[in-house]
PDB file of C-alpha atoms in Angstrom:
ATOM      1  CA  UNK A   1     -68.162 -29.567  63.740  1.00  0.00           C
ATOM      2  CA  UNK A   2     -71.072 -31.556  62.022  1.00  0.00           C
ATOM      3  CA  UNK A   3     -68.915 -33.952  59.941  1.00  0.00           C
ATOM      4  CA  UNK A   4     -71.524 -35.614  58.976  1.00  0.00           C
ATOM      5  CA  UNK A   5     -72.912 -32.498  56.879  1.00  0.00           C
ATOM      6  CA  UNK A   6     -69.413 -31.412  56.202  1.00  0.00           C
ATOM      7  CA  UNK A   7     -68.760 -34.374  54.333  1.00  0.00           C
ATOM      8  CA  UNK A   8     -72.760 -34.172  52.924  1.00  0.00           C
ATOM      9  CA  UNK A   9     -71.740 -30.566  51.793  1.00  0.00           C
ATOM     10  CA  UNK A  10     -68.430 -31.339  50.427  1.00  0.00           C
ATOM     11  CA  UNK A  11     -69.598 -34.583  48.553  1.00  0.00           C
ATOM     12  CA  UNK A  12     -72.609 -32.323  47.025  1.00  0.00           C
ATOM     13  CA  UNK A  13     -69.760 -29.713  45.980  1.00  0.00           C
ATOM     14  CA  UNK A  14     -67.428 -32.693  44.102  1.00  0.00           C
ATOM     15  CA  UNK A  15     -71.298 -33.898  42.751  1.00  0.00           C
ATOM     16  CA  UNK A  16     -71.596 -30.423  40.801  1.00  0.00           C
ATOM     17  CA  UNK A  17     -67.930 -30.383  39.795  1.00  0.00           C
ATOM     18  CA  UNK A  18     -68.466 -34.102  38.255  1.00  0.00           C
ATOM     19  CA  UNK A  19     -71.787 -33.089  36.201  1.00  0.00           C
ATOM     20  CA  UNK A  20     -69.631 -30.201  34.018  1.00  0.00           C
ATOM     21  CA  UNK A  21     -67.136 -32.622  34.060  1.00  0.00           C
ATOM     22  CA  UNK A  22     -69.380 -35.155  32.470  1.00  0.00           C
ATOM     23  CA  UNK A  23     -70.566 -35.438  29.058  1.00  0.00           C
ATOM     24  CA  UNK A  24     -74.191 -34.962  28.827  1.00  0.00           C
ATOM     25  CA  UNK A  25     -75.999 -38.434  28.233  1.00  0.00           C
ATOM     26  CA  UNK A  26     -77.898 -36.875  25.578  1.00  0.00           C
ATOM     27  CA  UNK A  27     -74.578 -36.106  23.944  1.00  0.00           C
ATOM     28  CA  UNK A  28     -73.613 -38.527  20.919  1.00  0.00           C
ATOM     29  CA  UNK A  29     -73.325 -42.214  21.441  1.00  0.00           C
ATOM     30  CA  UNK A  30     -75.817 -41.209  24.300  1.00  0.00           C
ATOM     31  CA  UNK A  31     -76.022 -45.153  25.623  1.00  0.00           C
ATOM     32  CA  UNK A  32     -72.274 -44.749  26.386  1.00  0.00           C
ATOM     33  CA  UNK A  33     -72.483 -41.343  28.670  1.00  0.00           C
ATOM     34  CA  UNK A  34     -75.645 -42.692  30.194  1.00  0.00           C
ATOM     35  CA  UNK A  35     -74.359 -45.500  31.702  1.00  0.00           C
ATOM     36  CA  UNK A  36     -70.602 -43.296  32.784  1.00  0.00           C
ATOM     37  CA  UNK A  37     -73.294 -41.335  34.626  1.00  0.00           C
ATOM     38  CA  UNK A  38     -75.258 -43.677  35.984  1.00  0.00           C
ATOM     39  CA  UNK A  39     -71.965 -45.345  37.670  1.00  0.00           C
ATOM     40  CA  UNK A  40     -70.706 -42.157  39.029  1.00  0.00           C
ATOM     41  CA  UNK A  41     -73.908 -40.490  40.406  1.00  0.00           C
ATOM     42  CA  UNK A  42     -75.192 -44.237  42.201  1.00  0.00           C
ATOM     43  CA  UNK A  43     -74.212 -43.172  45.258  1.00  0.00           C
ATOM     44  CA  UNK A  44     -70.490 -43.306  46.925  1.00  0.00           C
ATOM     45  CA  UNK A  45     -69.055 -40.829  50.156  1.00  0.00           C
ATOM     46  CA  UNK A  46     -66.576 -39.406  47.257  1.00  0.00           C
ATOM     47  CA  UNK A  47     -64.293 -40.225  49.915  1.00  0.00           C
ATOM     48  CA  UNK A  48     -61.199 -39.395  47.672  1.00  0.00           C
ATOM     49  CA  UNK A  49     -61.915 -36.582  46.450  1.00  0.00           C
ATOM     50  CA  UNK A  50     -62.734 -35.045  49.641  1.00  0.00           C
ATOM     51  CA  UNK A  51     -59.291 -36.547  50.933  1.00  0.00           C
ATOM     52  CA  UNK A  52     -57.672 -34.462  48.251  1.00  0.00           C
ATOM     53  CA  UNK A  53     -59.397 -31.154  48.995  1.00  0.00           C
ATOM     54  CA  UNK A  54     -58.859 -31.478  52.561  1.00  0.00           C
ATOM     55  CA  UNK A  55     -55.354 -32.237  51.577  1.00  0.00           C
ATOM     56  CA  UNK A  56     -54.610 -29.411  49.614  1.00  0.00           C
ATOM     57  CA  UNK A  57     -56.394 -27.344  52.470  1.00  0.00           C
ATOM     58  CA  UNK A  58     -53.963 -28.534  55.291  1.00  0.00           C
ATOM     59  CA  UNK A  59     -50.889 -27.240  52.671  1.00  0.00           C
ATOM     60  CA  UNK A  60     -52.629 -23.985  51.889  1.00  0.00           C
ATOM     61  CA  UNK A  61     -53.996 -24.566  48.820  1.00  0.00           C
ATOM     62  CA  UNK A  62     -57.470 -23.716  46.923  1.00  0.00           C
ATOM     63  CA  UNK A  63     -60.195 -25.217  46.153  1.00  0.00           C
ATOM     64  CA  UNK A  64     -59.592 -24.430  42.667  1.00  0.00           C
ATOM     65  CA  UNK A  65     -55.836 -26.253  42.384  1.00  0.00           C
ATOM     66  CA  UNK A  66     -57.411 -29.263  43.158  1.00  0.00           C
ATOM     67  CA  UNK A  67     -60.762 -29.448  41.821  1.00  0.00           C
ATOM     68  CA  UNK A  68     -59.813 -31.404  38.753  1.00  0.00           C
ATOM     69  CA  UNK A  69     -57.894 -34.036  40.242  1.00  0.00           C
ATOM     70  CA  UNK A  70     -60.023 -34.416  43.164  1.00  0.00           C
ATOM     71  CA  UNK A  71     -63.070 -35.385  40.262  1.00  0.00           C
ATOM     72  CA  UNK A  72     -60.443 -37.396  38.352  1.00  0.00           C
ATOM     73  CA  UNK A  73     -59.814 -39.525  41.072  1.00  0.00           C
ATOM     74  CA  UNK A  74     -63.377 -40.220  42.073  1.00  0.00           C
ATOM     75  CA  UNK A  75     -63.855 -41.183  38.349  1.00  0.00           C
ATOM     76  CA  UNK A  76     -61.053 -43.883  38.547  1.00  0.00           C
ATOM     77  CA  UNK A  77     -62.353 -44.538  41.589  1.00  0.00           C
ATOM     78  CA  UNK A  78     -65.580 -45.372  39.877  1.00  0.00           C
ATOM     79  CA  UNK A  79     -64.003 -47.097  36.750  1.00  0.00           C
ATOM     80  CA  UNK A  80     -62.153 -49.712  39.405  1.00  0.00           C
ATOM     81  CA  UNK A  81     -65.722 -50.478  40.744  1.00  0.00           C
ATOM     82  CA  UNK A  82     -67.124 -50.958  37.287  1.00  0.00           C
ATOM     83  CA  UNK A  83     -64.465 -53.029  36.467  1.00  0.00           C
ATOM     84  CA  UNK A  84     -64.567 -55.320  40.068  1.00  0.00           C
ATOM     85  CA  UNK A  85     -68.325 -55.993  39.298  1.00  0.00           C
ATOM     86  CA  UNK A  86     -67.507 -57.585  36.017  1.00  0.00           C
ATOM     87  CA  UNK A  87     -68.636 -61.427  35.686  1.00  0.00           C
ATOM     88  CA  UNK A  88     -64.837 -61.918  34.796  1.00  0.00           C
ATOM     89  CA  UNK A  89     -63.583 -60.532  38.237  1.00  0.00           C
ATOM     90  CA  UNK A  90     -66.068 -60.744  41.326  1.00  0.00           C
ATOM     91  CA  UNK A  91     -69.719 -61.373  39.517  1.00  0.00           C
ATOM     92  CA  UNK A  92     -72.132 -58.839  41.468  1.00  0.00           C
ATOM     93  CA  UNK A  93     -74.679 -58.217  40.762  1.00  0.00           C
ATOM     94  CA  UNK A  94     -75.849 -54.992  42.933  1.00  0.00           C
ATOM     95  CA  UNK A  95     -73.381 -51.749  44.200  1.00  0.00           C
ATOM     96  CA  UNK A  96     -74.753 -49.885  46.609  1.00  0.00           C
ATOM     97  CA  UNK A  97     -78.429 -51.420  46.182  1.00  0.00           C
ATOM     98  CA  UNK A  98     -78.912 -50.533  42.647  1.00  0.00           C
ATOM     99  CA  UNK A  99     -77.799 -53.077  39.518  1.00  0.00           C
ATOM    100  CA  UNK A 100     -74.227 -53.305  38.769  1.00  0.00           C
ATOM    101  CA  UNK A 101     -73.512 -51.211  35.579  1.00  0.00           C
ATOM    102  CA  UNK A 102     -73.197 -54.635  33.346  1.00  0.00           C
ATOM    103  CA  UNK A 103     -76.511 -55.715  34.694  1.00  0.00           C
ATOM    104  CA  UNK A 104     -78.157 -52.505  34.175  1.00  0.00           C
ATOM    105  CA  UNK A 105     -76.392 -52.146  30.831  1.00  0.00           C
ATOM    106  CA  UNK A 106     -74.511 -54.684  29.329  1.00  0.00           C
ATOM    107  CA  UNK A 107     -71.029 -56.163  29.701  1.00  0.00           C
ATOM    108  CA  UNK A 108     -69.248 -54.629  26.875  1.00  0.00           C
ATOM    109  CA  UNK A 109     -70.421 -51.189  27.925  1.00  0.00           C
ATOM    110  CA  UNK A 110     -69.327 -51.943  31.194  1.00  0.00           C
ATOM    111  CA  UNK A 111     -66.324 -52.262  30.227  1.00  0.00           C
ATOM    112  CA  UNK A 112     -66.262 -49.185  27.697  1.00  0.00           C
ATOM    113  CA  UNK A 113     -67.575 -47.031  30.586  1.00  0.00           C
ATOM    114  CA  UNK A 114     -65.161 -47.742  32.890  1.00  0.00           C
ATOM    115  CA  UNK A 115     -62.258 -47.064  30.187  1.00  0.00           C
ATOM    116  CA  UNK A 116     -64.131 -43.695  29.116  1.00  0.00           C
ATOM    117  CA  UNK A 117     -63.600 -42.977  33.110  1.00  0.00           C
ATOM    118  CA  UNK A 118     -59.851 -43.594  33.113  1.00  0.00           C
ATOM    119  CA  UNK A 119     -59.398 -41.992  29.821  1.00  0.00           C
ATOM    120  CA  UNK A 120     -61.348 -39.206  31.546  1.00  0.00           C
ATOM    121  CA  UNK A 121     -59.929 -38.419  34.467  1.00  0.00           C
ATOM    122  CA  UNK A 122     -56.526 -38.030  32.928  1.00  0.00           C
ATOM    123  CA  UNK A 123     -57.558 -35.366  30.519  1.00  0.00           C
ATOM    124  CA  UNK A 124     -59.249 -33.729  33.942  1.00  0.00           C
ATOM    125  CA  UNK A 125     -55.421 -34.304  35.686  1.00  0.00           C
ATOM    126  CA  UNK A 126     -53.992 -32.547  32.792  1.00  0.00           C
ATOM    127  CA  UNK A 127     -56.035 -29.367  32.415  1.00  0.00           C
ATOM    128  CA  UNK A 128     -55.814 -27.991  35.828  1.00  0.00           C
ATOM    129  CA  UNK A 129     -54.286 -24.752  36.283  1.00  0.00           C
ATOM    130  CA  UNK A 130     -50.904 -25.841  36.990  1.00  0.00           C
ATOM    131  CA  UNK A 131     -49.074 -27.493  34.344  1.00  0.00           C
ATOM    132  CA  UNK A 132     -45.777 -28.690  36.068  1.00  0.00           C
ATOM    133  CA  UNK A 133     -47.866 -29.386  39.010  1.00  0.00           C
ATOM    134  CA  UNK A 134     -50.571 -31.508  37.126  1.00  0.00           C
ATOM    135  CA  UNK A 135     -47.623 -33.186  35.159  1.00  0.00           C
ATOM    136  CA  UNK A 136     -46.608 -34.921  38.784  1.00  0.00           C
ATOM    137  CA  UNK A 137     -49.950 -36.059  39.316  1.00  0.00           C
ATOM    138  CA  UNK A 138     -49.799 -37.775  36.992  1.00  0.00           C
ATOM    139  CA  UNK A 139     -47.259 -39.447  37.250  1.00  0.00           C
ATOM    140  CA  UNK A 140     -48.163 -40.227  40.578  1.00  0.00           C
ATOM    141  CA  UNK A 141     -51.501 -41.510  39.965  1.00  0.00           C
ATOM    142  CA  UNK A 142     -50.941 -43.807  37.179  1.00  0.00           C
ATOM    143  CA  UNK A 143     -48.221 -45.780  39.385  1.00  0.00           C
ATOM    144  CA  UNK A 144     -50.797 -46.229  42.220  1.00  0.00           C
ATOM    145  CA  UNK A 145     -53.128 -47.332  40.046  1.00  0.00           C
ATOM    146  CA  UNK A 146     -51.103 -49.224  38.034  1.00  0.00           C
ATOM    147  CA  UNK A 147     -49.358 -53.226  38.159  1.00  0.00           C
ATOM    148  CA  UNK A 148     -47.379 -51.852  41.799  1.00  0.00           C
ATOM    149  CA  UNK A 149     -50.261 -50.426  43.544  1.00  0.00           C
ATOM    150  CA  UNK A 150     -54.239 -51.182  42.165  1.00  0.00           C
ATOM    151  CA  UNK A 151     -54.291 -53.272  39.021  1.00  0.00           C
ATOM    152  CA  UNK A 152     -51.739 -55.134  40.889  1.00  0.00           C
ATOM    153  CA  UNK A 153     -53.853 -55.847  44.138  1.00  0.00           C
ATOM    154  CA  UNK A 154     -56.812 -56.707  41.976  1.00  0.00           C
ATOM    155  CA  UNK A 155     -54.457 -59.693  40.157  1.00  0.00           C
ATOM    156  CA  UNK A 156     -53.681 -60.786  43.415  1.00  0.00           C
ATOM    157  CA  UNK A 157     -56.978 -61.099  44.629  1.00  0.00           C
ATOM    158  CA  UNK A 158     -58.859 -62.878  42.238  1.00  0.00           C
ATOM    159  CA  UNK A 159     -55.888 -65.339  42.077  1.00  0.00           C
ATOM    160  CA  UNK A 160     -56.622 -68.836  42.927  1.00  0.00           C
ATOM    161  CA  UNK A 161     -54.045 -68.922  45.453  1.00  0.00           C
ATOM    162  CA  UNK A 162     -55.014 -69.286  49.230  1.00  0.00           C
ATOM    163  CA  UNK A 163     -54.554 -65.617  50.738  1.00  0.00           C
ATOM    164  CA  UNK A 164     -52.270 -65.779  53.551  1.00  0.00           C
ATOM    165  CA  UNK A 165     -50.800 -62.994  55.688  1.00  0.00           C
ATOM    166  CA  UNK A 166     -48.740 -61.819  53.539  1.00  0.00           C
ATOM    167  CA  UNK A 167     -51.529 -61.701  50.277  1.00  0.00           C
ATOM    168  CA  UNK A 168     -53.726 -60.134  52.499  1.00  0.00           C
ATOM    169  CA  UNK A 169     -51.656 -57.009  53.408  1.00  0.00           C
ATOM    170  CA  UNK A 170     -50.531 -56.658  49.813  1.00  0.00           C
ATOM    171  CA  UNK A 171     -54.103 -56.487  48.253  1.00  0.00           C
ATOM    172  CA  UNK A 172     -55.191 -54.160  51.647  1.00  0.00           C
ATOM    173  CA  UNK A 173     -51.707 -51.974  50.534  1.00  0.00           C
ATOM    174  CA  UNK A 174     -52.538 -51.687  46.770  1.00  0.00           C
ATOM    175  CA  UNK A 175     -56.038 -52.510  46.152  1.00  0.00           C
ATOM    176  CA  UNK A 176     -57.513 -50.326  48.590  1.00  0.00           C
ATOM    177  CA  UNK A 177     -54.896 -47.790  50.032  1.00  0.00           C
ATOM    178  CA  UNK A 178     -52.658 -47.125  46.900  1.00  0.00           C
ATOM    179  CA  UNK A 179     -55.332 -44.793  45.622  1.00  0.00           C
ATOM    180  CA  UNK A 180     -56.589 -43.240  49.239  1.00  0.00           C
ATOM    181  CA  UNK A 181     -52.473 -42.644  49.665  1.00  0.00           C
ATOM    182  CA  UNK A 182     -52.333 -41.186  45.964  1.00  0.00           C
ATOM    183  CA  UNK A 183     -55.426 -38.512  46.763  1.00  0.00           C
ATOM    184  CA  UNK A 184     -53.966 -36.778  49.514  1.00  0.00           C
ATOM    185  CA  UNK A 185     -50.838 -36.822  48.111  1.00  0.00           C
ATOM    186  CA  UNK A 186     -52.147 -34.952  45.143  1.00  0.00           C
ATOM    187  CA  UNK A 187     -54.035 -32.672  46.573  1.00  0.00           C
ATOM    188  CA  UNK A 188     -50.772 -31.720  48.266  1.00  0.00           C
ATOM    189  CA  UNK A 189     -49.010 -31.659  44.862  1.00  0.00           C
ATOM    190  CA  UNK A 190     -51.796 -29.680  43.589  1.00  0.00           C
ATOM    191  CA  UNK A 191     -51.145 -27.268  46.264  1.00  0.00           C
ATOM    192  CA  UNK A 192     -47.254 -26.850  45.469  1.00  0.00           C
ATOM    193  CA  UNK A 193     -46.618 -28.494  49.218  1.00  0.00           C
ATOM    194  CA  UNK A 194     -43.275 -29.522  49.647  1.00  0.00           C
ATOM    195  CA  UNK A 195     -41.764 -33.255  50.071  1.00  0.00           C
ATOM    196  CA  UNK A 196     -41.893 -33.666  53.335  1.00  0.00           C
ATOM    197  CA  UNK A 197     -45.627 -32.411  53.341  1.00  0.00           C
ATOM    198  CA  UNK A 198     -46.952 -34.539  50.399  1.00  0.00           C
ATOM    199  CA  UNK A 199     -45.126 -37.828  52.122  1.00  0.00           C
ATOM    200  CA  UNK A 200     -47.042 -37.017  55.541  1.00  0.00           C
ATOM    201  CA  UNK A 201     -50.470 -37.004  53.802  1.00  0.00           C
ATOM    202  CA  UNK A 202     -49.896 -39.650  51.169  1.00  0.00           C
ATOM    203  CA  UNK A 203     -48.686 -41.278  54.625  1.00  0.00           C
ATOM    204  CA  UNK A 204     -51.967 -40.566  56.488  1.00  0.00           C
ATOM    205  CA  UNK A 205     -54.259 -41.709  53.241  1.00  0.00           C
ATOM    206  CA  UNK A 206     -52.531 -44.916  53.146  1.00  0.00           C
ATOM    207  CA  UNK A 207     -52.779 -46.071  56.927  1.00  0.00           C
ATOM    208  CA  UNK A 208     -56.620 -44.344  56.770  1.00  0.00           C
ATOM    209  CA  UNK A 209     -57.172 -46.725  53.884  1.00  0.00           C
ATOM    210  CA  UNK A 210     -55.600 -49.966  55.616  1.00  0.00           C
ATOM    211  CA  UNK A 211     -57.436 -49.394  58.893  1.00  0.00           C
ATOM    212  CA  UNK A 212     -60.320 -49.111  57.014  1.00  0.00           C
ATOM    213  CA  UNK A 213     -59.710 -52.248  54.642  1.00  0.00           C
ATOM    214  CA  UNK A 214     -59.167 -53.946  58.301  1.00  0.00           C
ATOM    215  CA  UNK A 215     -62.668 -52.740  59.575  1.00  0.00           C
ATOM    216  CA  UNK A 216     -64.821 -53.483  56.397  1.00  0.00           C
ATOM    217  CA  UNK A 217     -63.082 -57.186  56.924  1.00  0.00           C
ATOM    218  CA  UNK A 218     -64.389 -57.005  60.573  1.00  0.00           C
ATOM    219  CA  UNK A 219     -67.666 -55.845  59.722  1.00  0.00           C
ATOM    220  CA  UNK A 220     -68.202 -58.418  56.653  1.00  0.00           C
ATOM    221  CA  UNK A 221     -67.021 -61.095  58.842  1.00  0.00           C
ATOM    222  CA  UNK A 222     -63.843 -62.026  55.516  1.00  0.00           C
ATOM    223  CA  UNK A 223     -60.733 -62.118  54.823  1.00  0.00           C
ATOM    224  CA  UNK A 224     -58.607 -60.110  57.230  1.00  0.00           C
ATOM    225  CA  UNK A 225     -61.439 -60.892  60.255  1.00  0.00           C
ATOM    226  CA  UNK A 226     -61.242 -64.880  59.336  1.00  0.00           C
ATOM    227  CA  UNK A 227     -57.497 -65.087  58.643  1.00  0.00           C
ATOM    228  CA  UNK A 228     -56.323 -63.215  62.183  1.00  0.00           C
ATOM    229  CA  UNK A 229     -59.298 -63.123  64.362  1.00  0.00           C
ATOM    230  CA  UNK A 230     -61.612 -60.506  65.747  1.00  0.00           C
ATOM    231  CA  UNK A 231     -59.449 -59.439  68.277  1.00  0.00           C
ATOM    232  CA  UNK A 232     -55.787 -59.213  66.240  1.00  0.00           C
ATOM    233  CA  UNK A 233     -58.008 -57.239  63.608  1.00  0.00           C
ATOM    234  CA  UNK A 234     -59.144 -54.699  65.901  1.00  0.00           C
ATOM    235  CA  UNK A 235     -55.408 -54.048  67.410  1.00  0.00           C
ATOM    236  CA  UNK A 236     -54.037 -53.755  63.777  1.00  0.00           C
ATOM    237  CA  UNK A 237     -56.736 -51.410  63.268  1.00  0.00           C
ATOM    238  CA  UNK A 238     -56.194 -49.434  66.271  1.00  0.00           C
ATOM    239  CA  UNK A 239     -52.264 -49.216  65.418  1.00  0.00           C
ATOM    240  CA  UNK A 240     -52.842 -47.895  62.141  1.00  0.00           C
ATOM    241  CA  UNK A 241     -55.040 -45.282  63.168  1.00  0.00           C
ATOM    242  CA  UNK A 242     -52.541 -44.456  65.421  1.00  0.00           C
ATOM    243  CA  UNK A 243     -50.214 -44.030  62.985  1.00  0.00           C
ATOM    244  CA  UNK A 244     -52.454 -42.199  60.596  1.00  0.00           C
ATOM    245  CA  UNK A 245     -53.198 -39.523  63.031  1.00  0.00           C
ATOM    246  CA  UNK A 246     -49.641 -39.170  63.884  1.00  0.00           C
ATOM    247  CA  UNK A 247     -48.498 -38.427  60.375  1.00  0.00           C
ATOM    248  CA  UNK A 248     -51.117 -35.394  60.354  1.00  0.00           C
ATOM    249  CA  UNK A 249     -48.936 -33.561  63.443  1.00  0.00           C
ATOM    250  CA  UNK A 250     -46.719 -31.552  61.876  1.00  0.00           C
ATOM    251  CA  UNK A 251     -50.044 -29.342  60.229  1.00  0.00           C
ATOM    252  CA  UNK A 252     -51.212 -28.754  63.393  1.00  0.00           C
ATOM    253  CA  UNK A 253     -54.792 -27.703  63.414  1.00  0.00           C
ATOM    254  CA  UNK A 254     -54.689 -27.168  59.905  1.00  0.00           C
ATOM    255  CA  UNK A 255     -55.267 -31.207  59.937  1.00  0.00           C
ATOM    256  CA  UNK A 256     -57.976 -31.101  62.462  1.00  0.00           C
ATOM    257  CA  UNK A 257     -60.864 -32.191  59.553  1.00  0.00           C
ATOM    258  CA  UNK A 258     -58.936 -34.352  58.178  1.00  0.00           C
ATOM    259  CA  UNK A 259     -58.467 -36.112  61.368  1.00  0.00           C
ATOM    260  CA  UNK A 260     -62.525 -36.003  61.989  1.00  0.00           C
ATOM    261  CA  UNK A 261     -63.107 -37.630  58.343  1.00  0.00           C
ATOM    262  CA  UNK A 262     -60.982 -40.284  59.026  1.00  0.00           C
ATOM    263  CA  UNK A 263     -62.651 -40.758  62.658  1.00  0.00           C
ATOM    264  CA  UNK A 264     -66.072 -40.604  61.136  1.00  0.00           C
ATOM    265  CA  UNK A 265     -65.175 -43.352  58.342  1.00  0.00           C
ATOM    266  CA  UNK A 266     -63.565 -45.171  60.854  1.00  0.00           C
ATOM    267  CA  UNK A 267     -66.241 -45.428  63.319  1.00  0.00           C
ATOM    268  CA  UNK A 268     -68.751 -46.764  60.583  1.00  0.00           C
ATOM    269  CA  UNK A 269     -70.753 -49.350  61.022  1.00  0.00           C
ATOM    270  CA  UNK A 270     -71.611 -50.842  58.013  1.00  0.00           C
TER     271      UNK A 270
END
């Protein structure tokens, strides 16, 4: 398989789900759904999304259980982003080489975007086709992204305290992997997979998402790279990986894309 293009043609596919999603920005306050849109559509793998879809695909499911909350969580996805860039929090200026939506906007509707995007994606959550279904998504979502899992690792990491080991893993565990665990665990739930299924995947998102915390450290030369080394960073990596791919095994080939995302992301080099 071409992942590359798989992921191209799957990314394009979430791209068209999140424009009907979307208010239009000449809809009424237009400055407000101009700049939700310009976040969203700068760019991004949709990485969670896809990881949802795929999800739901190893379980059985379709496309259409999971389209809404595969689009909901690239929109929180986006709102955290917004939110990071903020003067108050890390101060950039530039995402993905375009200006930062309070530089190309302004800081207060910055900050009213990226609240229209959470508000968002939980009315997408809610109106999928599965009520009791969408109901545990729910819940599930707003704990990852929550004080235990997101909002949680963000605290942590703009406190003025020196990171140690410890810090470290706990931002990697809730900053970055709460919400990669949280997508394939919904798109399981969104399937109507069973316990043992959804806790394999959610499994597999959250040692994909640690590995890969690990190796954007590695390749930026921070945090994870400076506190244990080159070398310790690339056997942490290497064991999480490990035990990403081994949560995948009881799905067989069902798994097998899911398995050559995660080696694709993996193998990135920048």
């Amino acid at each position: 398989m071409n992942i590359k293009g798989y992921l191209n043609k799957k990314a394009a596919l979430v791209d068209k789900n999140l424009d009907k999603f979307l208010p239009s920005s000449k809809t009424y306050p237009k400055v407000i759904h101009e700049a939700m849109r310009y976040s969203v559509f700068s760019g991004g793998k949709r990485v969670r999304p896809i990881l949802a879809i795929e999800a739901a695909g190893a379980c059985g499911g379709k496309l259409s259980d999971v389209m809404h909350t595969a689009c909901a969580l690239e929109l929180i996805h986006t709102y955290s982003i917004i939110h990071d860039d903020l003067p108050a929090m890390d101060d950039d200026d530039y995402r993905r080489g375009k200006p930062t939506l309070h530089k190309k906007f302004d800081e207060a509707i910055a900050i009213l975007a990226g609240d229209a995007l959470l508000s968002l994606s939980f009315n997408l959550i809610a109106g999928g086709k599965h009520i009791s279904r969408q109901n545990r998504i729910i819940r599930e979502v707003s704990k990852a992204i929550g004080t235990f899992g997101m909002i949680g690792g963000q605290v942590m990491d703009i406190a003025k305290e020196k990171k140690d080991g410890f810090i470290l893993k706990y931002i990697h565990a809730t900053k970055t992997a709460s919400l990669l665990a949280v997508s394939a665990r919904s798109g399981a739930i969104a399937a109507g997979a069973g316990k043992k299924d959804e806790d394999n995947l959610a499994n597999f998102g959250k040692y994909l998402g640690l590995s890969f915390q690990i190796i954007d450290d590695i390749l930026d030369k921070e945090d994870y790279y400076t506190l244990f080394g080159k070398k310790r960073s690339l056997t942490d990596a290497r064991i999480l990986v490990k035990k990403a791919e081994d949560s995948l095994k009881p799905f067989g080939k069902k798994a097998d894309t899911l398995k050559e995302i995660a080696m694709f992301l993996l193998a990135r080099e920048k």
